Short mmCIF file of C-alpha atoms in Angstrom, two decimals:
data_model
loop_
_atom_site.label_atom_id
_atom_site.label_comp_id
_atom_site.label_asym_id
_atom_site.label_seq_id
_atom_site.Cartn_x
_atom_site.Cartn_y
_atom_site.Cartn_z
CA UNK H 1 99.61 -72.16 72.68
CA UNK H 2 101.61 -70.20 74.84
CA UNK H 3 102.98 -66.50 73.11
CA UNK H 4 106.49 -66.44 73.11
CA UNK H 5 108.39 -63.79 74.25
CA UNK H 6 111.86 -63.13 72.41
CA UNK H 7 110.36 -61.44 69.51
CA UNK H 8 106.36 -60.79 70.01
CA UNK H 9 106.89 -58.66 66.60
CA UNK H 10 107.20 -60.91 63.71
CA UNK H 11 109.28 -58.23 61.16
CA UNK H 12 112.40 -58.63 60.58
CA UNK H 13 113.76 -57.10 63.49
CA UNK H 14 112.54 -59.28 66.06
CA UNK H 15 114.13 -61.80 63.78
CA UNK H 16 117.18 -60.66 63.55
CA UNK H 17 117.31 -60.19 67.65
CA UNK H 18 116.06 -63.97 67.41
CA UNK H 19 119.16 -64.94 65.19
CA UNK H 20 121.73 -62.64 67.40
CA UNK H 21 120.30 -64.49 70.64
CA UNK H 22 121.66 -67.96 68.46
CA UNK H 23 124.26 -66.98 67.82
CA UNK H 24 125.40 -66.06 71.11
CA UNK H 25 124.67 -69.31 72.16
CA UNK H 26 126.74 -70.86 69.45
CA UNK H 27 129.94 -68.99 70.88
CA UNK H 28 128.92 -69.59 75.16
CA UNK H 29 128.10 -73.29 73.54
CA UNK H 30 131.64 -73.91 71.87
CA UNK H 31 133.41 -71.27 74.07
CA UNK H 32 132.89 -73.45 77.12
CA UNK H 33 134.88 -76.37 75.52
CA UNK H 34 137.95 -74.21 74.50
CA UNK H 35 137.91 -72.91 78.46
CA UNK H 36 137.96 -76.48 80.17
CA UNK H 37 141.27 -76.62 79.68
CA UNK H 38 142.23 -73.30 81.51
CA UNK H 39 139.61 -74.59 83.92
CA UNK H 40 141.79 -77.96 84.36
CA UNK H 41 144.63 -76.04 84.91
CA UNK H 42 143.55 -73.10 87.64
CA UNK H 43 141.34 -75.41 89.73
CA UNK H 44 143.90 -78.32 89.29
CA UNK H 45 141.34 -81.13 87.92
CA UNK H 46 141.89 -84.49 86.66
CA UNK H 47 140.74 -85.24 82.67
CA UNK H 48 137.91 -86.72 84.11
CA UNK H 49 136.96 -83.78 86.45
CA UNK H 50 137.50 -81.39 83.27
CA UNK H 51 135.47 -83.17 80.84
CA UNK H 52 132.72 -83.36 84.03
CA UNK H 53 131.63 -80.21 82.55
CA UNK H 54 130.42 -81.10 79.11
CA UNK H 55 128.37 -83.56 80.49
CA UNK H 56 126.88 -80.55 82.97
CA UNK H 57 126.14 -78.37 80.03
CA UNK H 58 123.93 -81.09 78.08
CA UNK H 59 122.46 -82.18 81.19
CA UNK H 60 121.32 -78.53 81.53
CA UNK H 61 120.27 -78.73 78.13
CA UNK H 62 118.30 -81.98 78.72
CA UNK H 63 116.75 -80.61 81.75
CA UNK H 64 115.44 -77.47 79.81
CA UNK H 65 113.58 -79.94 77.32
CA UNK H 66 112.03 -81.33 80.16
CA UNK H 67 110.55 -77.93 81.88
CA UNK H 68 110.40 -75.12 79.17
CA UNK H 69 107.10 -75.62 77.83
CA UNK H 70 105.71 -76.12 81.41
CA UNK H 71 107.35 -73.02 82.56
CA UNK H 72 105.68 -70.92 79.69
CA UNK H 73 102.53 -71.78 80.69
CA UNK H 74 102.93 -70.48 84.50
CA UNK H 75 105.07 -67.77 83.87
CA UNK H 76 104.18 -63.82 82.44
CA UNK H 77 104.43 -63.59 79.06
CA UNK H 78 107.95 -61.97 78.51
CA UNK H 79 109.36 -63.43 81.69
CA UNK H 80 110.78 -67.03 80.13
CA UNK H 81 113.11 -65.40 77.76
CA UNK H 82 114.52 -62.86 81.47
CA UNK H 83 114.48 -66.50 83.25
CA UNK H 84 116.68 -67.87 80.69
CA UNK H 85 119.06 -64.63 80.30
CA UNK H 86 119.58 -64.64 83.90
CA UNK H 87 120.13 -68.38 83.85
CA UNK H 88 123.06 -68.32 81.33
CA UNK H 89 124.47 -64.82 82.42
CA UNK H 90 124.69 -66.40 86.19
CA UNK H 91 126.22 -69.69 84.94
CA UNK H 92 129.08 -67.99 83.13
CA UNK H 93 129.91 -65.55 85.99
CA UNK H 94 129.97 -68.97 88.13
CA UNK H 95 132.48 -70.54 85.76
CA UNK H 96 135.09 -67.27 84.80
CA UNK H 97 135.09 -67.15 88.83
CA UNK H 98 134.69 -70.63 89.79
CA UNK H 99 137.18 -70.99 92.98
CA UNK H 100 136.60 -74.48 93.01
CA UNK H 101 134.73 -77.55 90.89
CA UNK H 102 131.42 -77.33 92.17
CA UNK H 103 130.69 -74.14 91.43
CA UNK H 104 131.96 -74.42 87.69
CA UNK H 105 129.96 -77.24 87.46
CA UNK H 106 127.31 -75.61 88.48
CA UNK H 107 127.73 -72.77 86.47
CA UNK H 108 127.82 -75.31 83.33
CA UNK H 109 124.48 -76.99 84.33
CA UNK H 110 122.97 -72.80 84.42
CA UNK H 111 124.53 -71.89 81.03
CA UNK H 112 122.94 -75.20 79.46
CA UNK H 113 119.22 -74.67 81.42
CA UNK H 114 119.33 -71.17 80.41
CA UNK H 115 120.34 -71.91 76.43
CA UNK H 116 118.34 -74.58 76.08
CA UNK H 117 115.19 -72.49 76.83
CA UNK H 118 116.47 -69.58 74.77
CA UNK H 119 116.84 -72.54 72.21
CA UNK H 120 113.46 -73.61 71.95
CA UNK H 121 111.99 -70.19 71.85
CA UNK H 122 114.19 -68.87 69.10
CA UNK H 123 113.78 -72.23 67.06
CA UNK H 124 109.58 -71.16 67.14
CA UNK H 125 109.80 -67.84 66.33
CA UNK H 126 112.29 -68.06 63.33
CA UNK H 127 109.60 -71.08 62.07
CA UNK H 128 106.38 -69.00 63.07
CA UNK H 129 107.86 -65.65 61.46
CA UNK H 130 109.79 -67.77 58.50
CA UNK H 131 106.38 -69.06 56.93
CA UNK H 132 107.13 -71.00 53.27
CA UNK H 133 110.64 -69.95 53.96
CA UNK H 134 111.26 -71.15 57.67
CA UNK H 135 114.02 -73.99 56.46
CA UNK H 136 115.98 -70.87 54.79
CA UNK H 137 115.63 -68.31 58.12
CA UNK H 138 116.96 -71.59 59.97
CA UNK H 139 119.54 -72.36 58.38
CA UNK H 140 120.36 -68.40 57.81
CA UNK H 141 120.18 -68.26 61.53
CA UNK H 142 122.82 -71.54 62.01
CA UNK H 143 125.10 -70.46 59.59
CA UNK H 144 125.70 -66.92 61.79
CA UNK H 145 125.69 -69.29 64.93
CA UNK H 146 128.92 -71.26 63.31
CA UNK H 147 130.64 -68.27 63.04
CA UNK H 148 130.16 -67.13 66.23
CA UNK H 149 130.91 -70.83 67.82
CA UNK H 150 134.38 -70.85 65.73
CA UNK H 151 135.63 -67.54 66.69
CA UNK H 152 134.84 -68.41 70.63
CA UNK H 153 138.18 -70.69 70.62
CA UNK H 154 140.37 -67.99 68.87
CA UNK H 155 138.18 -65.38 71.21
CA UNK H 156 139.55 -67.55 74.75
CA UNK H 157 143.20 -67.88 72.93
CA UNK H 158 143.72 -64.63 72.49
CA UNK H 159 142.86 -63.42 76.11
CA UNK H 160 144.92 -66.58 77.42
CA UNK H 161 148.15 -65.15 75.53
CA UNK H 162 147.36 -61.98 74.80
CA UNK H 163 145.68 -60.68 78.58
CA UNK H 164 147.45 -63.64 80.32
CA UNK H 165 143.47 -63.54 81.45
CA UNK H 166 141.42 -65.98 79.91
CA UNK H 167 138.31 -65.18 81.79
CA UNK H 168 137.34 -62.15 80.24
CA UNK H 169 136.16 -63.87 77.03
CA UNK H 170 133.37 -65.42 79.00
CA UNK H 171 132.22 -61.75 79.73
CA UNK H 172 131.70 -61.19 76.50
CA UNK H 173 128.58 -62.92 75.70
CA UNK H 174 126.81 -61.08 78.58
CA UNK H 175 127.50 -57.88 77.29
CA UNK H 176 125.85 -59.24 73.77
CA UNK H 177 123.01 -60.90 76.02
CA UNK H 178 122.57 -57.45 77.33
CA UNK H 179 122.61 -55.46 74.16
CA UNK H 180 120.26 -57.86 72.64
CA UNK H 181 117.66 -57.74 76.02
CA UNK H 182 117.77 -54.20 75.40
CA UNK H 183 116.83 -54.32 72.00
CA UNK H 184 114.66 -56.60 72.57
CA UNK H 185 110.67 -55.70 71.40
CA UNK H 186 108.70 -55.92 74.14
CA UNK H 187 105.74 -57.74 74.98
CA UNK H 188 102.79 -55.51 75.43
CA UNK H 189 100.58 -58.38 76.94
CA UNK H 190 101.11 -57.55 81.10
CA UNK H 191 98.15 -60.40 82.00
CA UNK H 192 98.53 -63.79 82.78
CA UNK H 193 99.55 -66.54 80.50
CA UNK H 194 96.22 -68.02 78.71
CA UNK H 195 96.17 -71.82 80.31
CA UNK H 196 95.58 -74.01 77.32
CA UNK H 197 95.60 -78.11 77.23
CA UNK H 198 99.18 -79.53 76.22
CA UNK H 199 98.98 -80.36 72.78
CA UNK H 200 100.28 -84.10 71.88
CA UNK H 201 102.52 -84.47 69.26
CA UNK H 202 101.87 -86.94 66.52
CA UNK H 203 103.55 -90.35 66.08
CA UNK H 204 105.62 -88.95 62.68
CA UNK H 205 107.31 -86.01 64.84
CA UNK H 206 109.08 -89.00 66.78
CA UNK H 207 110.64 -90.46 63.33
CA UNK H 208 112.00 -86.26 63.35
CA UNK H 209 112.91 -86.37 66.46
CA UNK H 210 114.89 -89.16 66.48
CA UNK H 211 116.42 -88.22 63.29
CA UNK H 212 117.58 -84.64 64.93
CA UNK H 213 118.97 -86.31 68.39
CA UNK H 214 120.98 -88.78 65.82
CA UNK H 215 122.40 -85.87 63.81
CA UNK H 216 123.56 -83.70 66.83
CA UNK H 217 125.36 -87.21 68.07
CA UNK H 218 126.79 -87.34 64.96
CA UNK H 219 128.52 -83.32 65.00
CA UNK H 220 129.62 -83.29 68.53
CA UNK H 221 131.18 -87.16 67.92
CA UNK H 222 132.99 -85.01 64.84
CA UNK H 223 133.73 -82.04 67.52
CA UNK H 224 134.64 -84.14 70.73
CA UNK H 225 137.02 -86.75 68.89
CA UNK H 226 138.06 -85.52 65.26
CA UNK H 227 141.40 -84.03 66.10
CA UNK H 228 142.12 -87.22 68.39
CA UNK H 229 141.20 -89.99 65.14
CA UNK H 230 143.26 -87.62 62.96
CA UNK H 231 146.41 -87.22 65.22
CA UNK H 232 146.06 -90.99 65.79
CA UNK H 233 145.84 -92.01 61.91
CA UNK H 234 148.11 -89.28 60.48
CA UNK H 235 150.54 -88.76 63.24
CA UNK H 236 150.52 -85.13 63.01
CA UNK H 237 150.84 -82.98 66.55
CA UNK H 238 147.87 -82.59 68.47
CA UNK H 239 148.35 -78.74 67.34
CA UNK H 240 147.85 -79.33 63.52
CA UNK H 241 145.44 -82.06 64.54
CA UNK H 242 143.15 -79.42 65.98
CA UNK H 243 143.95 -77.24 62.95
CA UNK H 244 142.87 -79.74 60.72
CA UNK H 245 139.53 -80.68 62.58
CA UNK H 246 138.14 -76.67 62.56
CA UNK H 247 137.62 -78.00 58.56
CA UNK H 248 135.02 -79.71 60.19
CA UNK H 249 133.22 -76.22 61.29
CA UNK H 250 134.21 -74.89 57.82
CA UNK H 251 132.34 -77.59 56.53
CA UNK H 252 128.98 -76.60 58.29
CA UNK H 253 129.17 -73.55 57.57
CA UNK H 254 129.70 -73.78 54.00
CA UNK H 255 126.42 -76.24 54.10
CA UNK H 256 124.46 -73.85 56.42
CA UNK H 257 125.13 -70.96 53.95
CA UNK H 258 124.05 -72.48 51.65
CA UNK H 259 120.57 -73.64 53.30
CA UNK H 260 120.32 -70.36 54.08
CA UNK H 261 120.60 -69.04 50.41
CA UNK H 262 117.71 -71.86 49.67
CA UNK H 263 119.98 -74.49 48.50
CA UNK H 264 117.52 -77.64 48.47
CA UNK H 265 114.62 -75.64 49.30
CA UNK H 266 112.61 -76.96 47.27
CA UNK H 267 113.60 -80.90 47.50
CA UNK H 268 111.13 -83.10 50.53
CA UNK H 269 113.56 -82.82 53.65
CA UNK H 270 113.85 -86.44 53.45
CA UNK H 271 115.88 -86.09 50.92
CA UNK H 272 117.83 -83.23 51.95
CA UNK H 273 118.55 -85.65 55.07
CA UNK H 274 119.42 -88.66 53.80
CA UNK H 275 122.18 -86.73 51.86
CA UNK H 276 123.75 -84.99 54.96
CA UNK H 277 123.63 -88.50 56.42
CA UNK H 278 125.25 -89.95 53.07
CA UNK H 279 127.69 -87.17 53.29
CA UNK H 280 128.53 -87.37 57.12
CA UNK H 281 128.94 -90.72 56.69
CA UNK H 282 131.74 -90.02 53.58
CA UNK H 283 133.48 -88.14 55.76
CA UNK H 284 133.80 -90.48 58.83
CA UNK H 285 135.30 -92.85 56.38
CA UNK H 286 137.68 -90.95 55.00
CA UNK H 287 138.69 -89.58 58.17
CA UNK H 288 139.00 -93.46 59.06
CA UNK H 289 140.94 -94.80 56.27
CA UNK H 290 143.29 -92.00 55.54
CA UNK H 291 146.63 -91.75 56.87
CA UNK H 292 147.36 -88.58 54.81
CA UNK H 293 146.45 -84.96 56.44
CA UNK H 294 145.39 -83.61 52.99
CA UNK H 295 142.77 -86.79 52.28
CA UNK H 296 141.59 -86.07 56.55
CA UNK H 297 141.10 -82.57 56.16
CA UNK H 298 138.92 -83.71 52.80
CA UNK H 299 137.29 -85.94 55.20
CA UNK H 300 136.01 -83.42 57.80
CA UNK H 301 135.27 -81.04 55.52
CA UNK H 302 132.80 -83.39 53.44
CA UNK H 303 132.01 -84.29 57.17
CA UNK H 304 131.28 -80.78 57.96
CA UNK H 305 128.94 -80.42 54.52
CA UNK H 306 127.13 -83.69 55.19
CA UNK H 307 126.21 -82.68 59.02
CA UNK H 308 125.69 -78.83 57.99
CA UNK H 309 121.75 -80.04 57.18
CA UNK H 310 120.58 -82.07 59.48
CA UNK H 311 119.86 -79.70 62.50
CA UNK H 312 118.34 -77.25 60.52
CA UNK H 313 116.78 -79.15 57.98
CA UNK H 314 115.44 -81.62 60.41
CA UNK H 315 113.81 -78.92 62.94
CA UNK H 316 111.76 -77.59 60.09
CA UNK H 317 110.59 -80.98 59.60
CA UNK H 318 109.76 -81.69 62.90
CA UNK H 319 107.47 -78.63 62.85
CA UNK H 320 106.32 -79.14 59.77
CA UNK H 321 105.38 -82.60 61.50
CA UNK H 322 103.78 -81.29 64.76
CA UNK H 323 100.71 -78.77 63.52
CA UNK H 324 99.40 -76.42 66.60
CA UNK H 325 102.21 -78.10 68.87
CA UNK H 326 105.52 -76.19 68.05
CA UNK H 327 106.61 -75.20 71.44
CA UNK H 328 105.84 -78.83 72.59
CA UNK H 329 107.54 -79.76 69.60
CA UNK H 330 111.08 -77.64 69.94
CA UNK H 331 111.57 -78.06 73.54
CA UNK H 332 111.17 -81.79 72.96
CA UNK H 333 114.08 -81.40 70.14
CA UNK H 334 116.18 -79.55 72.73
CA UNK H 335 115.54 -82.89 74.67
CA UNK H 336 116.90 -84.51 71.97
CA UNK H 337 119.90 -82.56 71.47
CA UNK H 338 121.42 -82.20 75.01
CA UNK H 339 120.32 -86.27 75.31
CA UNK H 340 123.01 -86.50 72.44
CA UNK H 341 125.45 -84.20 73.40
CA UNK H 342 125.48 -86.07 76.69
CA UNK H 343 125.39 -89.84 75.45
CA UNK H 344 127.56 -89.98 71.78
CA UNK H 345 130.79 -88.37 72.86
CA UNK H 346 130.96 -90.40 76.02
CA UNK H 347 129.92 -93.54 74.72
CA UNK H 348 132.79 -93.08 71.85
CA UNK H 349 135.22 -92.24 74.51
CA UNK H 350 133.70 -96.02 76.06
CA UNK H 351 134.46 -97.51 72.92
CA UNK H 352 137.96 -96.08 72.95
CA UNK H 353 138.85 -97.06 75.82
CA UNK H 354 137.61 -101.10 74.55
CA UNK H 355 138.54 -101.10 70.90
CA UNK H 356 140.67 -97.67 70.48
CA UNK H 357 139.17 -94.69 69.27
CA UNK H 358 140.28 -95.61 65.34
CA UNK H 359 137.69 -98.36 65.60
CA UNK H 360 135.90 -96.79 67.59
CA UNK H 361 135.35 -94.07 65.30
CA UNK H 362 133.06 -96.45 63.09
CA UNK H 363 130.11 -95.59 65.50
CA UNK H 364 129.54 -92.34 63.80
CA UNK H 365 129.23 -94.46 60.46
CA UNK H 366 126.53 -96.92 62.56
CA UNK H 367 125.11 -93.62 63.37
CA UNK H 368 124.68 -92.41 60.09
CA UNK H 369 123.39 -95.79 58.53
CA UNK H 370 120.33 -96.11 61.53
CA UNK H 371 119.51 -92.29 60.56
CA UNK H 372 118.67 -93.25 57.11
CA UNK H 373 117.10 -96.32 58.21
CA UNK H 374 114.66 -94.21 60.20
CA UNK H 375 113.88 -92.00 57.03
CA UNK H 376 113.21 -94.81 55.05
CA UNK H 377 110.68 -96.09 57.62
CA UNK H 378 109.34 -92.94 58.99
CA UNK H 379 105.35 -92.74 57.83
CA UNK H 380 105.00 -89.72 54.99
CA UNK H 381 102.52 -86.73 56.24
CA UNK H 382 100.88 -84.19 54.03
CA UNK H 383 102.21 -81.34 53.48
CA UNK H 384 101.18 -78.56 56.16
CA UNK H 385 99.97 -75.28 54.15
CA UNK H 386 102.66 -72.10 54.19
CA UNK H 387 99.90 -70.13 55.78
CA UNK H 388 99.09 -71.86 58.56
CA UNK H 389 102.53 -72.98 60.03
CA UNK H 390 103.22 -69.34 59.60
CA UNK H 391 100.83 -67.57 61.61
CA UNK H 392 100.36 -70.94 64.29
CA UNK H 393 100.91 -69.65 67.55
CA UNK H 394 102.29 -72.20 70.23
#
């Protein structure tokens, strides 16, 4: 299928550029939460206006699921990766100097298009260039991108109080886009792209998929309204609520270093699954049950663990589940994901607003319990040999 152009090299530095591109996403990704508040407060928006721009940044995401395989095969190889630099450098100029809604909304809807195409590519080259050990280089690569995402809120804090200028933490991911564009190998291929047939994925990828657009509702249902079930069962502040919910993010990345380090690497990725679900789902309940901060933090920690998997885990076996189709196959899980990031937290905050968001918060449970129901179901595939999902191209 079509080359891809972050990292035409497959050592180790062209992954490592890969990884870096991640997690730069991971902190423009998180960082853009932590600024709608500012946002709220310079361009004098309702809640409703504010929150307007989550839902801009998945449907960016979505829209890049739709279009980033078709795009590769019209454009240069090289050129998709500069499309979607420009894409999320432009979107986050629009939103530090948004004078006015539309044009931070707008800005959100560029930073999603532009990550969710830098997504897909970096999710086939760490698989192509990872071999036997692609589940490892993924979750490797996520654990660095948690990292990144958690230090974005402290990152916008500090300029807020610090600089009394907020803005200038959303310049610095485009001076690490920059660096890494730089560094970037390049792609010594100047013709056109080769035109091949679309590949169609087979019927067990869609059991994957599924599985991956369920875990992502899961995390961001943790992100969006953890803090809120906390402060609502404990009655802490909302400050020490939010304290206690980054346990959450500790959580992943405790799980995703140890994916990384090869912790299950040799169990099916079924299994590995249906544990993060089991262990997601632990944590919802505790989180629902307890009116103690120490048994809640417990909660979205074990939370944190459970979830840590399931992305990374679950992409490997959704290539692992799509032979010869892997760029068909990850910008079809970048569907996925921005469908969830756009659907889960706002159809808690529905349920809120009906039941109260204590009840409400049993829909990540429901969540967790159709996941493994969808394992349990999903038809078994051979296993696909280390040498060939290596060196597939797509």
């Amino acid at each position: 299928m079509t080359e891809l152009a972050i990292a035409p090299s497959s050592g180790m530095r062209g992954s490592w550029i890969s990884i870096s591109y991640l997690a730069v996403w991971g902190y423009v990704l998180y960082g853009i939460g932590s600024a709608t508040p500012y946002l709220r407060a310079d361009l004098h928006l309702t809640d409703f206006e504010a929150g307007l721009h989550a839902s801009a940044l998945a449907v960016g995401i979505l829209a890049s699921g739709f279009i980033a395989d078709a795009v590769a095969r019209v454009v240069r190889p090289g050129r998709l990766s500069d499309i979607a630099f420009v894409s999320i450098v432009a979107g986050l100029i629009f939103v530090a100097l948004a004078p006015f809604l539309a044009v931070s909304l707008a800005g959100a809807f560029l930073i999603g298009l532009g990550g969710g195409t830098l997504l897909t590519q970096v999710n086939v080259h760490l698989v192509r260039s990872g071999g036997d050990d692609s589940r490892r280089l993924i979750g490797q690569a996520n654990a660095v991108t948690m990292i990144t995402a958690a230090s974005a809120p402290l990152a916008i804090g500090l300029a807020a109080s610090g600089l009394h200028a907020w803005r200038v933490a959303l310049f610095l991911p485009i001076m690490g886009l920059l660096v890494l564009t730089a560094l970037r190998p390049r792609d010594s291929s100047r013709g056109r792209p080769v035109r091949v047939p679309r590949a169609k994925l087979p019927t067990p990828y869609w059991f994957v998929w599924l599985l991956l657009a369920l875990g992502v509702a899961i995390e961001f249902s943790f992100v969006v309204w953890g803090s809120t079930v906390v402060g609502r069962r404990t009655g802490v502040s909302d400050a020490d609520a939010t304290l206690l919910a980054g346990l959450f993010v500790t959580g992943m990345f405790v799980g995703r270093v140890a994916i990384g380090r090869g912790l299950g690497e040799r169990r099916s990725p079924r299994l590995v699954i249906s544990a993060g679900l089991a262990g997601a789902m632990l944590g919802a309940g505790l989180v629902w049950i307890s009116t103690a901060p120490v048994v809640s933090a417990l909660g979205l920690f074990v939370g944190g663990l459970g979830v840590a998997g399931l992305w990374p885990v679950g992409l490997d076996f959704a290539f692992a589940s799509s032979p010869g189709a892997h760029l068909e196959a990850s910008t079809r899980a970048t569907l996925g994901s921005g469908l969830a990031m756009l659907v889960a937290p706002s159809a808690l905050g529905l349920a809120s607003d009906a039941v109260g968001v204590v009840s409400a918060w049993l829909i990540i449970i429901a969540l967790g319990a159709v996941a493994l129901a969808v394992v349990a179901v999903a038809p078994r595939q051979p296993a696909q040999p280390s040498a060939e999902r290596g060196h597939q191209r797509s």
